[in-house]
mmCIF file of C-alpha atoms in Angstrom:
data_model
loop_
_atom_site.group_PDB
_atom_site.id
_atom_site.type_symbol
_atom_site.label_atom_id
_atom_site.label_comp_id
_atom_site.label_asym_id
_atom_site.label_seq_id
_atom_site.Cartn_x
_atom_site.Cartn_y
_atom_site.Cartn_z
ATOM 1 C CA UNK A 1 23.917 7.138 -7.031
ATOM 2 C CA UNK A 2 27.248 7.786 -5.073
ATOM 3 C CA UNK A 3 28.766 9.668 -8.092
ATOM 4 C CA UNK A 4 25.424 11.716 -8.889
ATOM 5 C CA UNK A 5 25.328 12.729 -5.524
ATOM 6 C CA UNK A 6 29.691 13.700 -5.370
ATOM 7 C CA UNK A 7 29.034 15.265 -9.521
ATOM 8 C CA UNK A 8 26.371 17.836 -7.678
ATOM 9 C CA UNK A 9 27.848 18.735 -4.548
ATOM 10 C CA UNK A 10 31.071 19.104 -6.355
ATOM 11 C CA UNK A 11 29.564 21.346 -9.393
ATOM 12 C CA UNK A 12 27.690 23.396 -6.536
ATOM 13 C CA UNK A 13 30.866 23.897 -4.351
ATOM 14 C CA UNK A 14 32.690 24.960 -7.909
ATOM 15 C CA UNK A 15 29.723 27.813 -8.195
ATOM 16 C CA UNK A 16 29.798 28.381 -4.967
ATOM 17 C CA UNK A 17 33.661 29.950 -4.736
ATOM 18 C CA UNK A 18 33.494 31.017 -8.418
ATOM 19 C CA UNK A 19 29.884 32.521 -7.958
ATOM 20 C CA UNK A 20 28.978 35.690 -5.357
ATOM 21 C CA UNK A 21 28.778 34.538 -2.198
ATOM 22 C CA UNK A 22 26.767 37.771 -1.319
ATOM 23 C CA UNK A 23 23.794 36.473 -3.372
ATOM 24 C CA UNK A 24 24.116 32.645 -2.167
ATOM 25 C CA UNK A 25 24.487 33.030 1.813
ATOM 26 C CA UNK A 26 20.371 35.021 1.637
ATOM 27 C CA UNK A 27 19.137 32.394 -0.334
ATOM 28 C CA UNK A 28 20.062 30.235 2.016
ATOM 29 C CA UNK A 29 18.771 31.650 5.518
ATOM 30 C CA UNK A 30 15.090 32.388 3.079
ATOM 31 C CA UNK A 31 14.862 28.775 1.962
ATOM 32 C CA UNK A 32 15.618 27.453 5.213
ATOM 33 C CA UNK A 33 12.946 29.934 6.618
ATOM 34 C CA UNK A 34 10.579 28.542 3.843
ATOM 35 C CA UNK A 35 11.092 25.097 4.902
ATOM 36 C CA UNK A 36 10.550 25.110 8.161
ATOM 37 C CA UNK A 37 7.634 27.424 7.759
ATOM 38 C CA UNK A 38 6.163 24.936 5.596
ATOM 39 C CA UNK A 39 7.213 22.128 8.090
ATOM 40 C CA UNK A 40 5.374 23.683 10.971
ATOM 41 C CA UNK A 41 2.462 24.322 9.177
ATOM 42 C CA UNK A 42 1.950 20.490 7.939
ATOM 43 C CA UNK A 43 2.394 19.420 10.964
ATOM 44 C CA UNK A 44 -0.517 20.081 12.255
ATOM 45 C CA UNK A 45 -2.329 17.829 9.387
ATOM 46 C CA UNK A 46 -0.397 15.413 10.007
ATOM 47 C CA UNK A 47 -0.965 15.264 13.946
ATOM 48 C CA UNK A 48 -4.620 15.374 12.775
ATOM 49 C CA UNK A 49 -4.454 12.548 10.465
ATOM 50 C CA UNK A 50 -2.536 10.599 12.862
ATOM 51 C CA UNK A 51 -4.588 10.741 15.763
ATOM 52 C CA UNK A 52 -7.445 9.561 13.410
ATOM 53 C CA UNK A 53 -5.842 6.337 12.358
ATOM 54 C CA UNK A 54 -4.558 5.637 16.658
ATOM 55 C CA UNK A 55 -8.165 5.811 17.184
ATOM 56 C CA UNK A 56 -9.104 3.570 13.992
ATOM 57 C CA UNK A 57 -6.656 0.865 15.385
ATOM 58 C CA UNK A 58 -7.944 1.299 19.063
ATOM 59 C CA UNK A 59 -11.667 0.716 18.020
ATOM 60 C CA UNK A 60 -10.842 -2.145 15.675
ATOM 61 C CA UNK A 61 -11.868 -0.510 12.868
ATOM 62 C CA UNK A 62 -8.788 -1.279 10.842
ATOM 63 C CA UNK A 63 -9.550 -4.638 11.389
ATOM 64 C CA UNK A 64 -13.152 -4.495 9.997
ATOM 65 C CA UNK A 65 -11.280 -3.003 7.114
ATOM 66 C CA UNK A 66 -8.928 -5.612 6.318
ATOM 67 C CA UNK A 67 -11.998 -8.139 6.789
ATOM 68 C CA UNK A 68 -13.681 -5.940 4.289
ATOM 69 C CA UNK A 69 -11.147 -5.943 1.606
ATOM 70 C CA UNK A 70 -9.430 -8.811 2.339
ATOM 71 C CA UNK A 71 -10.663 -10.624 -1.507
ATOM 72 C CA UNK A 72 -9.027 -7.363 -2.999
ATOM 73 C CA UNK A 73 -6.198 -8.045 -1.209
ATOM 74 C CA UNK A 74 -5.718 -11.582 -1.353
ATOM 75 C CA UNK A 75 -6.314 -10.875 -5.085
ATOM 76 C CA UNK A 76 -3.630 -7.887 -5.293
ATOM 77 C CA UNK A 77 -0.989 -8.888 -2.553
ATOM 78 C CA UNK A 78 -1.579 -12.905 -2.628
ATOM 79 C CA UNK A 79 -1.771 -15.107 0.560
ATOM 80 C CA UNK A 80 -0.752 -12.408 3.607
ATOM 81 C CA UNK A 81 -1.626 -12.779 7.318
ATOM 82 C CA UNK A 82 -3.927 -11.299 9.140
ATOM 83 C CA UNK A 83 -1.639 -9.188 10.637
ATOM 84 C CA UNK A 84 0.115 -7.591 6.942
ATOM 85 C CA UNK A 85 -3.337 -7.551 5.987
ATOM 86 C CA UNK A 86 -4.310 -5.210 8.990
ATOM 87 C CA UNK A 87 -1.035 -3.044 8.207
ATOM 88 C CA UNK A 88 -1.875 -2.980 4.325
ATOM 89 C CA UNK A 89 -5.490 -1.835 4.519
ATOM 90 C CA UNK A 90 -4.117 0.977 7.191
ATOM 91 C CA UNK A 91 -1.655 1.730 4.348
ATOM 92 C CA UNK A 92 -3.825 2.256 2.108
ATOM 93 C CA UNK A 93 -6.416 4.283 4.323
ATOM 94 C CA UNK A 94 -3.960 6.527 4.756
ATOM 95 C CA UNK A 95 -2.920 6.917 0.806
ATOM 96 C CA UNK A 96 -6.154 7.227 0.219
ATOM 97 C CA UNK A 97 -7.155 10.712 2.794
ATOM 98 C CA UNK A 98 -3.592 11.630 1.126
ATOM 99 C CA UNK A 99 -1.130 11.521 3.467
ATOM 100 C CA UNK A 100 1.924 9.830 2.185
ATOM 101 C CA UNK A 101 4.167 10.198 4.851
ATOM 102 C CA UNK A 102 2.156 8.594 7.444
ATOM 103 C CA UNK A 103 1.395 5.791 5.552
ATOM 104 C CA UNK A 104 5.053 4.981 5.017
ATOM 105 C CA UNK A 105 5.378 3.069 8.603
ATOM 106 C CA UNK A 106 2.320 1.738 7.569
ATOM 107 C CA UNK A 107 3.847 -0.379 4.513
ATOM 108 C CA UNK A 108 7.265 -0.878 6.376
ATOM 109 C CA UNK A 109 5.200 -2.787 8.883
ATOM 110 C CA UNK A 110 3.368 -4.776 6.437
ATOM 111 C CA UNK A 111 6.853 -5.680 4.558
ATOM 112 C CA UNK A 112 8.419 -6.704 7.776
ATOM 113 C CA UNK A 113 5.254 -9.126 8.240
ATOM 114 C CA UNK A 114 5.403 -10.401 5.007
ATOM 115 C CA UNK A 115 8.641 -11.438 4.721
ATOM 116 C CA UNK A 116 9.031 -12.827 8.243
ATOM 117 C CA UNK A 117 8.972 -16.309 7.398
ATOM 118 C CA UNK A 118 11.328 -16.029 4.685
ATOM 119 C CA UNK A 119 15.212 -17.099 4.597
ATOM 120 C CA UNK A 120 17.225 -14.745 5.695
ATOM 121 C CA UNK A 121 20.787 -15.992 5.691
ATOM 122 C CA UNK A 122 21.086 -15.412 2.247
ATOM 123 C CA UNK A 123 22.805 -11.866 1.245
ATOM 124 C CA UNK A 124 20.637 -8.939 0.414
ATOM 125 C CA UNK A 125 22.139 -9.047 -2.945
ATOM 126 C CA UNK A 126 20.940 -12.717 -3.784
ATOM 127 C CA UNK A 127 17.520 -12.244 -2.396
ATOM 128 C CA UNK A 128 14.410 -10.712 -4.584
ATOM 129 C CA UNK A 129 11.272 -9.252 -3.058
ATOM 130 C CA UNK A 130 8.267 -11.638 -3.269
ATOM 131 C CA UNK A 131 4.938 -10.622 -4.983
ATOM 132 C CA UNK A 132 3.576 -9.334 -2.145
ATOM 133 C CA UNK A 133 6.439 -6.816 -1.369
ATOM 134 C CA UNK A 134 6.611 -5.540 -5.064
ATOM 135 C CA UNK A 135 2.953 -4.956 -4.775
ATOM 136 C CA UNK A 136 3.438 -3.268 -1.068
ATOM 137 C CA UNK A 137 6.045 -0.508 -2.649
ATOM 138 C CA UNK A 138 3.782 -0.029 -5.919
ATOM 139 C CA UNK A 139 0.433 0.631 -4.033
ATOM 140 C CA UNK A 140 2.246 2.588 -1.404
ATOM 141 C CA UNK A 141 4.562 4.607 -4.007
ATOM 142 C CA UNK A 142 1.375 5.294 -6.537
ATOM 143 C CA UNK A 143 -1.100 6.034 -3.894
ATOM 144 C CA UNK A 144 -4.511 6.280 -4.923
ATOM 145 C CA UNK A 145 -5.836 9.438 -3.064
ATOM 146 C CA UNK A 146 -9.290 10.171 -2.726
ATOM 147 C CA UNK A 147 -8.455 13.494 -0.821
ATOM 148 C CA UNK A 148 -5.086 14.714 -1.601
ATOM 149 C CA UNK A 149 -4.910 16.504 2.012
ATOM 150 C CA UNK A 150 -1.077 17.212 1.777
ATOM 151 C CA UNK A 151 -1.087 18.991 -1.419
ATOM 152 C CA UNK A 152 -4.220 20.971 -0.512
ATOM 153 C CA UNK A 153 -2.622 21.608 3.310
ATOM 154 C CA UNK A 154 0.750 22.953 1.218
ATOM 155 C CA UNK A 155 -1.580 24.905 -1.554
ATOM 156 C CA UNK A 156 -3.053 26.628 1.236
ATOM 157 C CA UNK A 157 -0.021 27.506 3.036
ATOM 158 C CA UNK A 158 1.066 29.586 -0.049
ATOM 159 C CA UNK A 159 -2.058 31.156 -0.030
ATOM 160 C CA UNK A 160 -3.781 29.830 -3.126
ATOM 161 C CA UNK A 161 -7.358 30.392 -3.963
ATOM 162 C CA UNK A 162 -8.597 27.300 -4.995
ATOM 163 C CA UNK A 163 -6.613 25.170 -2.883
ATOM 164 C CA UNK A 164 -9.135 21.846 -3.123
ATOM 165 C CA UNK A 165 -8.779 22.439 -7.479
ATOM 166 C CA UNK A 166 -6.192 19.702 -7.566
ATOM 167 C CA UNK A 167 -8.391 16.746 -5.728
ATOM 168 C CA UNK A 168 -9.787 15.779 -8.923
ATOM 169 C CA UNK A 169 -6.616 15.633 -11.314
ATOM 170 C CA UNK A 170 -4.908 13.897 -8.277
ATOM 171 C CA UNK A 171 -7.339 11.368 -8.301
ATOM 172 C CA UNK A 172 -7.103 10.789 -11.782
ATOM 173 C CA UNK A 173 -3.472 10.470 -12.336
ATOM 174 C CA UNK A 174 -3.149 8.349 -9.007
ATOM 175 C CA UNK A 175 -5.843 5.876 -10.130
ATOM 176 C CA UNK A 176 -3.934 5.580 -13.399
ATOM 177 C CA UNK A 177 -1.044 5.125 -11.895
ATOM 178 C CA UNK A 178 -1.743 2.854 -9.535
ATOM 179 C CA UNK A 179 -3.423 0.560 -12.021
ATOM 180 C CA UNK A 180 -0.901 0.396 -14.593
ATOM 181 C CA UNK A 181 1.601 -0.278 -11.370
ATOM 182 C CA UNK A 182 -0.344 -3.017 -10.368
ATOM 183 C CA UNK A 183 -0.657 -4.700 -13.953
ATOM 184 C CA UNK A 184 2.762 -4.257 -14.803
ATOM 185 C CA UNK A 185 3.996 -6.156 -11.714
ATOM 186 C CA UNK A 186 1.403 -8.507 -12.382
ATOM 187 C CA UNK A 187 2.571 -9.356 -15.530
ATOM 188 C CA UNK A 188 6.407 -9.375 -14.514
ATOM 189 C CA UNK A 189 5.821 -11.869 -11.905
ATOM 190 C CA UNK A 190 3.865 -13.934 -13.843
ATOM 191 C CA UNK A 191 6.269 -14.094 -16.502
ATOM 192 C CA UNK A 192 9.017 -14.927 -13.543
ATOM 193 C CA UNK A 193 6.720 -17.648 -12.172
ATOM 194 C CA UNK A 194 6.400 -19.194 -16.098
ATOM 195 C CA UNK A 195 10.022 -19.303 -16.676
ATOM 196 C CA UNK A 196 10.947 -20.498 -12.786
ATOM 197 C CA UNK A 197 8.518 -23.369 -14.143
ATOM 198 C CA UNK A 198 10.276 -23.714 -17.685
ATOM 199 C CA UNK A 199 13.280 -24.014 -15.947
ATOM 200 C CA UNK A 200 12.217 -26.911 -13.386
ATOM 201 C CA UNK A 201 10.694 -28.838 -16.029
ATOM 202 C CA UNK A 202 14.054 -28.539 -18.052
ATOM 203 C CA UNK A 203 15.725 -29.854 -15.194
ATOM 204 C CA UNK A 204 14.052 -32.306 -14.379
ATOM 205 C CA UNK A 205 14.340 -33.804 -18.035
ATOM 206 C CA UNK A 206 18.239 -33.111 -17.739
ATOM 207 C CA UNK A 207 17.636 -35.247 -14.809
ATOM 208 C CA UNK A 208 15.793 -38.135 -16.049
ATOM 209 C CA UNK A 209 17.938 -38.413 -19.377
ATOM 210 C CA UNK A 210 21.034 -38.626 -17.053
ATOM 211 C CA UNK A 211 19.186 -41.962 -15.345
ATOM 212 C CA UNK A 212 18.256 -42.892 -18.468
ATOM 213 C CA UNK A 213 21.772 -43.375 -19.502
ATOM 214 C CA UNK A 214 23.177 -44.168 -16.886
ATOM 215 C CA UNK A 215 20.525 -47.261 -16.930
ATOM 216 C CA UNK A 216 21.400 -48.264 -20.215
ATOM 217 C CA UNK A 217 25.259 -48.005 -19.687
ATOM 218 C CA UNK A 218 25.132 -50.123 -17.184
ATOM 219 C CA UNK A 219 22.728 -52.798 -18.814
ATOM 220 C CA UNK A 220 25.292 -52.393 -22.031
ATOM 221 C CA UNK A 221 28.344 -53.428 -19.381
ATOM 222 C CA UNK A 222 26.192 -56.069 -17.916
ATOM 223 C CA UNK A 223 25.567 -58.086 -21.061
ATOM 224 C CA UNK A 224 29.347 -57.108 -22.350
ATOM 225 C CA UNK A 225 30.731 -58.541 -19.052
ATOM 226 C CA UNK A 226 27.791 -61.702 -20.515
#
């Protein structure tokens, strides 16, 4: 990633002094104009959004939630707490009414919970994410959305007609998504589990053949010594 990133600044700095400046430096000043227009006007979506799910949390709904879908997530995530669970099904409230961003602290939170109990002196480089993680980042990075608020928020803010048109594709492709997500880390850790297994049960012949002639060695030196 390091050398994608230096390969693209590097090629844009080469345009840059071999380019004209005069057309560059007014691109700049209207896409930073652009972005912060945009920025301001999500915002206020977002405040909106955010406000709704403080006042879910504060009235316990969140938790009537998570005791509502708590088989679907026991069957999607495994065995979580109470607490992930409460920080999963506000995750995915969130995906759902379409706004990503705020549902990002959401899964953090949940991942934290998860994988509180686990070791943590090993490096970062020798651990792997459990089930339940890989299944937080899927869910969380396909996002089923039932009202893609965002994209309509941002289609409206360039003045589109139809703003709402996309709420039914989006659905669509994030149910898709999301499903295939799901069954291909499924099926991954599955296969992981199976071979984890293979590889216990191989050991633990290795193991008992070891004994086994060890045993006889030592029988054979007993009735030599005879």
């Amino acid at each position: 990633m390091n050398i994608i990133w230096v390969t693209v600044i590097s090629i844009s700095i080469f345009l840059l002094l071999t380019g004209d400046i005069s057309l560059f430096l007014p691109s700049v000043v209207n896409a930073c104009k652009d972005s912060l227009t945009l920025c301001v006007s999500l915002c206020g979506i977002y405040c909106f959004w955010l406000g709704i799910f403080n006042i879910l949390q504060e009235s316990k709904v969140v938790d009537f939630i998570s005791r509502l879908i708590k088989p679907l997530i026991c069957k999607v995530y495994g065995t979580v707490s109470e607490v992930a669970s409460q920080y999963i099904a506000l995750n995915i409230s969130a995906n759902l009414l379409g706004v990503s961003n705020a549902s990002t602290p959401s899964a953090l939170s949940a991942i934290k919970e998860v994988t509180k109990d686990q070791d943590n002196s090993l490096p970062l480089t020798s651990r792997s994410p459990s089930r339940a993680v890989a299944m937080i980042f899927i869910v969380n990075a396909t996002s089923i959305q039932l009202l893609p608020s965002t994209v309509i928020s941002m289609r409206s803010s360039f003045s589109s007609l139809s703003p709402a048109d996309i709420t039914l594709p989006t659905l669509i492709a994030t149910l898709v998504t999301t499903c295939i997500g799901i069954c291909l880390t499924s099926l991954l850790y599955r296969n992981s589990t199976t071979n984890q297994k293979s590889n216990q049960g191989q050991k633990s012949n290795q193991k008992l053949s070891k004994l086994s002639k060890t045993a006889s060695d030592s029988k054979k030196a007993q009735a030599n010594n005879g």
